[in-house]
Each structure stands twice: as C-alpha cells, then as structure tokens.
JSON list of C-alpha atoms in Angstrom, two decimals:
[
{"chain": "A", "resi": 10, "resn": "UNK", "atom": "CA", "xyz": [24.88, -31.20, -74.31]},
{"chain": "A", "resi": 11, "resn": "UNK", "atom": "CA", "xyz": [24.75, -28.19, -71.97]},
{"chain": "A", "resi": 12, "resn": "UNK", "atom": "CA", "xyz": [21.94, -29.61, -69.78]},
{"chain": "A", "resi": 13, "resn": "UNK", "atom": "CA", "xyz": [23.95, -32.83, -69.37]},
{"chain": "A", "resi": 14, "resn": "UNK", "atom": "CA", "xyz": [27.03, -30.84, -68.34]},
{"chain": "A", "resi": 15, "resn": "UNK", "atom": "CA", "xyz": [25.04, -28.74, -65.86]},
{"chain": "A", "resi": 16, "resn": "UNK", "atom": "CA", "xyz": [23.40, -31.82, -64.33]},
{"chain": "A", "resi": 17, "resn": "UNK", "atom": "CA", "xyz": [26.78, -33.59, -64.09]},
{"chain": "A", "resi": 18, "resn": "UNK", "atom": "CA", "xyz": [28.40, -30.62, -62.36]},
{"chain": "A", "resi": 19, "resn": "UNK", "atom": "CA", "xyz": [25.46, -30.31, -59.99]},
{"chain": "A", "resi": 20, "resn": "UNK", "atom": "CA", "xyz": [25.65, -34.00, -59.09]},
{"chain": "A", "resi": 21, "resn": "UNK", "atom": "CA", "xyz": [29.39, -33.71, -58.49]},
{"chain": "A", "resi": 22, "resn": "UNK", "atom": "CA", "xyz": [28.87, -30.74, -56.15]},
{"chain": "A", "resi": 23, "resn": "UNK", "atom": "CA", "xyz": [26.31, -32.70, -54.15]},
{"chain": "A", "resi": 24, "resn": "UNK", "atom": "CA", "xyz": [28.32, -35.93, -53.96]},
{"chain": "A", "resi": 25, "resn": "UNK", "atom": "CA", "xyz": [31.90, -34.59, -53.60]},
{"chain": "A", "resi": 26, "resn": "UNK", "atom": "CA", "xyz": [31.62, -33.38, -49.97]},
{"chain": "A", "resi": 27, "resn": "UNK", "atom": "CA", "xyz": [30.52, -36.86, -48.94]},
{"chain": "A", "resi": 28, "resn": "UNK", "atom": "CA", "xyz": [33.53, -38.58, -50.48]},
{"chain": "A", "resi": 29, "resn": "UNK", "atom": "CA", "xyz": [35.82, -39.48, -47.62]},
{"chain": "A", "resi": 30, "resn": "UNK", "atom": "CA", "xyz": [39.05, -41.42, -47.95]},
{"chain": "A", "resi": 31, "resn": "UNK", "atom": "CA", "xyz": [40.97, -43.40, -45.36]},
{"chain": "A", "resi": 32, "resn": "UNK", "atom": "CA", "xyz": [43.94, -41.58, -43.90]},
{"chain": "A", "resi": 33, "resn": "UNK", "atom": "CA", "xyz": [46.67, -43.92, -42.63]},
{"chain": "A", "resi": 34, "resn": "UNK", "atom": "CA", "xyz": [48.72, -42.95, -39.62]},
{"chain": "A", "resi": 35, "resn": "UNK", "atom": "CA", "xyz": [50.62, -44.12, -36.58]},
{"chain": "A", "resi": 36, "resn": "UNK", "atom": "CA", "xyz": [50.55, -43.02, -32.97]},
{"chain": "A", "resi": 37, "resn": "UNK", "atom": "CA", "xyz": [53.13, -43.68, -30.28]},
{"chain": "A", "resi": 38, "resn": "UNK", "atom": "CA", "xyz": [52.00, -45.17, -26.99]},
{"chain": "A", "resi": 39, "resn": "UNK", "atom": "CA", "xyz": [54.17, -45.60, -23.88]},
{"chain": "A", "resi": 40, "resn": "UNK", "atom": "CA", "xyz": [53.57, -48.78, -21.89]},
{"chain": "A", "resi": 41, "resn": "UNK", "atom": "CA", "xyz": [55.64, -49.91, -18.92]},
{"chain": "A", "resi": 42, "resn": "UNK", "atom": "CA", "xyz": [58.72, -47.99, -20.02]},
{"chain": "A", "resi": 43, "resn": "UNK", "atom": "CA", "xyz": [58.57, -49.04, -23.68]},
{"chain": "A", "resi": 44, "resn": "UNK", "atom": "CA", "xyz": [57.29, -47.06, -26.67]},
{"chain": "A", "resi": 45, "resn": "UNK", "atom": "CA", "xyz": [55.07, -48.75, -29.26]},
{"chain": "A", "resi": 46, "resn": "UNK", "atom": "CA", "xyz": [53.84, -47.59, -32.67]},
{"chain": "A", "resi": 47, "resn": "UNK", "atom": "CA", "xyz": [50.14, -48.24, -33.32]},
{"chain": "A", "resi": 48, "resn": "UNK", "atom": "CA", "xyz": [49.03, -48.15, -36.97]},
{"chain": "A", "resi": 49, "resn": "UNK", "atom": "CA", "xyz": [45.56, -47.02, -37.98]},
{"chain": "A", "resi": 50, "resn": "UNK", "atom": "CA", "xyz": [43.42, -45.95, -40.94]},
{"chain": "A", "resi": 51, "resn": "UNK", "atom": "CA", "xyz": [40.96, -43.15, -40.19]},
{"chain": "A", "resi": 52, "resn": "UNK", "atom": "CA", "xyz": [37.98, -42.38, -42.42]},
{"chain": "A", "resi": 53, "resn": "UNK", "atom": "CA", "xyz": [36.02, -39.24, -41.54]},
{"chain": "A", "resi": 54, "resn": "UNK", "atom": "CA", "xyz": [37.96, -38.48, -38.37]},
{"chain": "A", "resi": 55, "resn": "UNK", "atom": "CA", "xyz": [41.34, -37.39, -37.06]},
{"chain": "A", "resi": 56, "resn": "UNK", "atom": "CA", "xyz": [43.32, -39.24, -34.39]},
{"chain": "A", "resi": 57, "resn": "UNK", "atom": "CA", "xyz": [45.05, -36.74, -32.11]},
{"chain": "A", "resi": 58, "resn": "UNK", "atom": "CA", "xyz": [46.71, -39.17, -29.63]},
{"chain": "A", "resi": 59, "resn": "UNK", "atom": "CA", "xyz": [46.52, -42.52, -27.84]},
{"chain": "A", "resi": 60, "resn": "UNK", "atom": "CA", "xyz": [47.05, -43.39, -24.17]},
{"chain": "A", "resi": 61, "resn": "UNK", "atom": "CA", "xyz": [47.40, -46.70, -22.36]},
{"chain": "A", "resi": 62, "resn": "UNK", "atom": "CA", "xyz": [45.99, -47.39, -18.89]},
{"chain": "A", "resi": 63, "resn": "UNK", "atom": "CA", "xyz": [47.75, -50.55, -17.73]},
{"chain": "A", "resi": 64, "resn": "UNK", "atom": "CA", "xyz": [45.67, -50.81, -14.55]},
{"chain": "A", "resi": 65, "resn": "UNK", "atom": "CA", "xyz": [42.41, -51.21, -16.47]},
{"chain": "A", "resi": 66, "resn": "UNK", "atom": "CA", "xyz": [43.85, -52.64, -19.73]},
{"chain": "A", "resi": 67, "resn": "UNK", "atom": "CA", "xyz": [42.27, -49.77, -21.65]},
{"chain": "A", "resi": 68, "resn": "UNK", "atom": "CA", "xyz": [43.67, -48.14, -24.80]},
{"chain": "A", "resi": 69, "resn": "UNK", "atom": "CA", "xyz": [42.12, -44.69, -25.24]},
{"chain": "A", "resi": 70, "resn": "UNK", "atom": "CA", "xyz": [42.19, -43.08, -28.68]},
{"chain": "A", "resi": 71, "resn": "UNK", "atom": "CA", "xyz": [41.44, -39.35, -28.76]},
{"chain": "A", "resi": 72, "resn": "UNK", "atom": "CA", "xyz": [39.65, -38.26, -31.93]},
{"chain": "A", "resi": 73, "resn": "UNK", "atom": "CA", "xyz": [38.12, -35.30, -33.69]},
{"chain": "A", "resi": 74, "resn": "UNK", "atom": "CA", "xyz": [35.05, -36.16, -35.74]},
{"chain": "A", "resi": 75, "resn": "UNK", "atom": "CA", "xyz": [32.37, -34.27, -37.56]},
{"chain": "A", "resi": 76, "resn": "UNK", "atom": "CA", "xyz": [28.65, -34.68, -38.02]},
{"chain": "A", "resi": 77, "resn": "UNK", "atom": "CA", "xyz": [28.97, -37.94, -39.97]},
{"chain": "A", "resi": 78, "resn": "UNK", "atom": "CA", "xyz": [29.58, -41.53, -38.92]},
{"chain": "A", "resi": 79, "resn": "UNK", "atom": "CA", "xyz": [33.26, -42.42, -39.28]},
{"chain": "A", "resi": 80, "resn": "UNK", "atom": "CA", "xyz": [35.41, -45.54, -39.34]},
{"chain": "A", "resi": 81, "resn": "UNK", "atom": "CA", "xyz": [38.66, -46.27, -37.54]},
{"chain": "A", "resi": 82, "resn": "UNK", "atom": "CA", "xyz": [40.73, -49.34, -38.28]},
{"chain": "A", "resi": 83, "resn": "UNK", "atom": "CA", "xyz": [43.36, -50.04, -35.60]},
{"chain": "A", "resi": 84, "resn": "UNK", "atom": "CA", "xyz": [46.12, -52.66, -35.87]},
{"chain": "A", "resi": 85, "resn": "UNK", "atom": "CA", "xyz": [46.97, -54.01, -32.43]},
{"chain": "A", "resi": 86, "resn": "UNK", "atom": "CA", "xyz": [50.23, -55.93, -32.37]},
{"chain": "A", "resi": 87, "resn": "UNK", "atom": "CA", "xyz": [49.75, -58.80, -29.93]},
{"chain": "A", "resi": 88, "resn": "UNK", "atom": "CA", "xyz": [53.15, -58.03, -28.39]},
{"chain": "A", "resi": 89, "resn": "UNK", "atom": "CA", "xyz": [51.74, -54.58, -27.47]},
{"chain": "A", "resi": 90, "resn": "UNK", "atom": "CA", "xyz": [48.06, -55.18, -26.54]},
{"chain": "A", "resi": 91, "resn": "UNK", "atom": "CA", "xyz": [45.96, -58.32, -26.57]},
{"chain": "A", "resi": 92, "resn": "UNK", "atom": "CA", "xyz": [42.98, -59.91, -24.87]},
{"chain": "A", "resi": 93, "resn": "UNK", "atom": "CA", "xyz": [43.69, -63.51, -23.89]},
{"chain": "A", "resi": 94, "resn": "UNK", "atom": "CA", "xyz": [43.17, -65.99, -21.06]},
{"chain": "A", "resi": 95, "resn": "UNK", "atom": "CA", "xyz": [45.49, -69.00, -20.97]},
{"chain": "A", "resi": 96, "resn": "UNK", "atom": "CA", "xyz": [46.53, -68.40, -24.59]},
{"chain": "A", "resi": 97, "resn": "UNK", "atom": "CA", "xyz": [42.93, -68.25, -25.86]},
{"chain": "A", "resi": 98, "resn": "UNK", "atom": "CA", "xyz": [41.62, -65.09, -27.50]},
{"chain": "A", "resi": 99, "resn": "UNK", "atom": "CA", "xyz": [39.01, -63.13, -25.58]},
{"chain": "A", "resi": 100, "resn": "UNK", "atom": "CA", "xyz": [36.80, -60.31, -26.79]},
{"chain": "A", "resi": 101, "resn": "UNK", "atom": "CA", "xyz": [37.55, -56.63, -26.62]},
{"chain": "A", "resi": 102, "resn": "UNK", "atom": "CA", "xyz": [34.92, -54.10, -25.60]},
{"chain": "A", "resi": 103, "resn": "UNK", "atom": "CA", "xyz": [34.93, -50.88, -27.63]},
{"chain": "A", "resi": 104, "resn": "UNK", "atom": "CA", "xyz": [33.35, -47.70, -26.27]},
{"chain": "A", "resi": 105, "resn": "UNK", "atom": "CA", "xyz": [32.80, -44.41, -28.11]},
{"chain": "A", "resi": 106, "resn": "UNK", "atom": "CA", "xyz": [32.45, -41.59, -25.57]},
{"chain": "A", "resi": 107, "resn": "UNK", "atom": "CA", "xyz": [31.51, -44.19, -22.96]},
{"chain": "A", "resi": 108, "resn": "UNK", "atom": "CA", "xyz": [28.90, -46.04, -25.03]},
{"chain": "A", "resi": 109, "resn": "UNK", "atom": "CA", "xyz": [29.43, -49.45, -26.60]},
{"chain": "A", "resi": 110, "resn": "UNK", "atom": "CA", "xyz": [29.92, -49.23, -30.35]},
{"chain": "A", "resi": 111, "resn": "UNK", "atom": "CA", "xyz": [30.00, -51.73, -33.19]},
{"chain": "A", "resi": 112, "resn": "UNK", "atom": "CA", "xyz": [33.29, -53.16, -34.47]},
{"chain": "A", "resi": 113, "resn": "UNK", "atom": "CA", "xyz": [34.56, -56.00, -36.62]},
{"chain": "A", "resi": 114, "resn": "UNK", "atom": "CA", "xyz": [37.72, -57.93, -35.91]},
{"chain": "A", "resi": 115, "resn": "UNK", "atom": "CA", "xyz": [40.21, -59.85, -38.00]},
{"chain": "A", "resi": 116, "resn": "UNK", "atom": "CA", "xyz": [43.26, -61.51, -36.51]},
{"chain": "A", "resi": 117, "resn": "UNK", "atom": "CA", "xyz": [46.49, -63.30, -37.24]},
{"chain": "A", "resi": 118, "resn": "UNK", "atom": "CA", "xyz": [49.07, -64.84, -34.94]},
{"chain": "A", "resi": 119, "resn": "UNK", "atom": "CA", "xyz": [50.73, -61.42, -34.53]},
{"chain": "A", "resi": 120, "resn": "UNK", "atom": "CA", "xyz": [48.04, -58.74, -35.04]},
{"chain": "A", "resi": 121, "resn": "UNK", "atom": "CA", "xyz": [44.42, -58.13, -34.10]},
{"chain": "A", "resi": 122, "resn": "UNK", "atom": "CA", "xyz": [42.75, -55.55, -36.35]},
{"chain": "A", "resi": 123, "resn": "UNK", "atom": "CA", "xyz": [39.63, -53.77, -35.14]},
{"chain": "A", "resi": 124, "resn": "UNK", "atom": "CA", "xyz": [37.44, -51.86, -37.60]},
{"chain": "A", "resi": 125, "resn": "UNK", "atom": "CA", "xyz": [35.36, -49.56, -35.42]},
{"chain": "A", "resi": 126, "resn": "UNK", "atom": "CA", "xyz": [32.17, -47.71, -36.35]},
{"chain": "A", "resi": 127, "resn": "UNK", "atom": "CA", "xyz": [32.57, -44.25, -34.82]},
{"chain": "A", "resi": 128, "resn": "UNK", "atom": "CA", "xyz": [29.38, -42.22, -34.22]},
{"chain": "A", "resi": 129, "resn": "UNK", "atom": "CA", "xyz": [29.28, -38.52, -35.16]},
{"chain": "A", "resi": 130, "resn": "UNK", "atom": "CA", "xyz": [30.97, -36.04, -32.77]},
{"chain": "A", "resi": 131, "resn": "UNK", "atom": "CA", "xyz": [32.95, -38.71, -30.88]},
{"chain": "A", "resi": 132, "resn": "UNK", "atom": "CA", "xyz": [35.96, -37.42, -28.91]},
{"chain": "A", "resi": 133, "resn": "UNK", "atom": "CA", "xyz": [37.36, -40.68, -27.48]},
{"chain": "A", "resi": 134, "resn": "UNK", "atom": "CA", "xyz": [37.34, -44.38, -28.21]},
{"chain": "A", "resi": 135, "resn": "UNK", "atom": "CA", "xyz": [38.26, -46.91, -25.53]},
{"chain": "A", "resi": 136, "resn": "UNK", "atom": "CA", "xyz": [39.41, -50.43, -26.41]},
{"chain": "A", "resi": 137, "resn": "UNK", "atom": "CA", "xyz": [39.23, -52.59, -23.31]},
{"chain": "A", "resi": 138, "resn": "UNK", "atom": "CA", "xyz": [40.80, -56.04, -22.97]},
{"chain": "A", "resi": 139, "resn": "UNK", "atom": "CA", "xyz": [38.54, -58.58, -21.26]},
{"chain": "A", "resi": 140, "resn": "UNK", "atom": "CA", "xyz": [41.36, -61.09, -20.91]},
{"chain": "A", "resi": 141, "resn": "UNK", "atom": "CA", "xyz": [43.95, -61.48, -18.19]},
{"chain": "A", "resi": 142, "resn": "UNK", "atom": "CA", "xyz": [46.65, -60.55, -20.70]},
{"chain": "A", "resi": 143, "resn": "UNK", "atom": "CA", "xyz": [46.31, -56.93, -21.81]},
{"chain": "A", "resi": 144, "resn": "UNK", "atom": "CA", "xyz": [49.31, -54.67, -22.34]},
{"chain": "A", "resi": 145, "resn": "UNK", "atom": "CA", "xyz": [52.87, -55.90, -22.71]},
{"chain": "A", "resi": 146, "resn": "UNK", "atom": "CA", "xyz": [54.76, -56.48, -19.49]},
{"chain": "A", "resi": 147, "resn": "UNK", "atom": "CA", "xyz": [57.51, -54.16, -18.34]},
{"chain": "A", "resi": 148, "resn": "UNK", "atom": "CA", "xyz": [60.78, -54.66, -20.18]},
{"chain": "A", "resi": 149, "resn": "UNK", "atom": "CA", "xyz": [63.24, -56.86, -18.32]},
{"chain": "A", "resi": 150, "resn": "UNK", "atom": "CA", "xyz": [66.05, -54.85, -16.76]},
{"chain": "A", "resi": 151, "resn": "UNK", "atom": "CA", "xyz": [69.07, -56.79, -15.50]},
{"chain": "A", "resi": 152, "resn": "UNK", "atom": "CA", "xyz": [69.69, -56.19, -11.82]},
{"chain": "A", "resi": 153, "resn": "UNK", "atom": "CA", "xyz": [73.12, -55.09, -10.65]},
{"chain": "A", "resi": 154, "resn": "UNK", "atom": "CA", "xyz": [74.71, -57.14, -7.89]},
{"chain": "A", "resi": 155, "resn": "UNK", "atom": "CA", "xyz": [74.64, -55.39, -4.53]},
{"chain": "A", "resi": 156, "resn": "UNK", "atom": "CA", "xyz": [77.93, -53.76, -3.58]},
{"chain": "A", "resi": 157, "resn": "UNK", "atom": "CA", "xyz": [79.56, -55.14, -0.48]}
]
C-alpha cells in the first residue's frame, strides 16, 4: 500500500504544475468615444490590457505568459469589432508578437469568438480586421443649431 501511495504522490507532484485552468475576465476598450467590454478566457496567461487602433483596425491585447503555450479565447461583439465587406464576413489576421499565429473561430449573428494559440513568452496579440468594417463608428451626437 505504501509504494502505491508514494507513486501516486510523486505522479501528482509531476502533473499538478502542468494543470492550467481557464481564467475568465473582461477588459474595457475605448473606441471613438465609447467604452466597450471585451470578454475573454485566458489559459496559461494573464491579460493586462487591450487597446484599439481605429486607423489600422487592430485590437492589441497585452499579455504576460510563461514558458508554456497558452490559449486565449476572445469574444468580439460585432457591434464593437468585426471584419466584413458588404455584409459578408472576412477573415481576421492574428499576430503574436508580430508573427502570425493559429486560431479557430466560431460565430453567431452577434459575436465572433476567436480561440488563439499563444506561443510561450508572448507579450502582445494583435487581431486585425481584413474587412472594410472594423471598429464601431463614432457615436452619433446631435448637433446644436447655430446661434444667430
């Protein structure tokens, strides 16, 4: 019985550090005067912030990773960020520290979910829209009539 217990404890010590669980979170991103919440699940990494570049239709996610491959699942509300031309979905390009990385996509009428393979020691992930529709347009602000 004791050898079985010793072997079991040894196996647990070897395997336990490699057990990594998804950590859900949200990040706020400002786009054209509006603030959006972006939901994500991070496995093996930490998301520190997200930034939108509306000129290049690029969402940058700043991360802290370790020496293992990680996974980041990002839910992109279509009202916030999309990749379309004339109402037809277009691909995204995903870069990890400037190099193209593998991702899977699932989509509904309202959300595009990207599950991104993140290489070890990655500090930023860029999601780039290849469509003509990227980030949401500026909110409509009613104009005041000119005083006479």
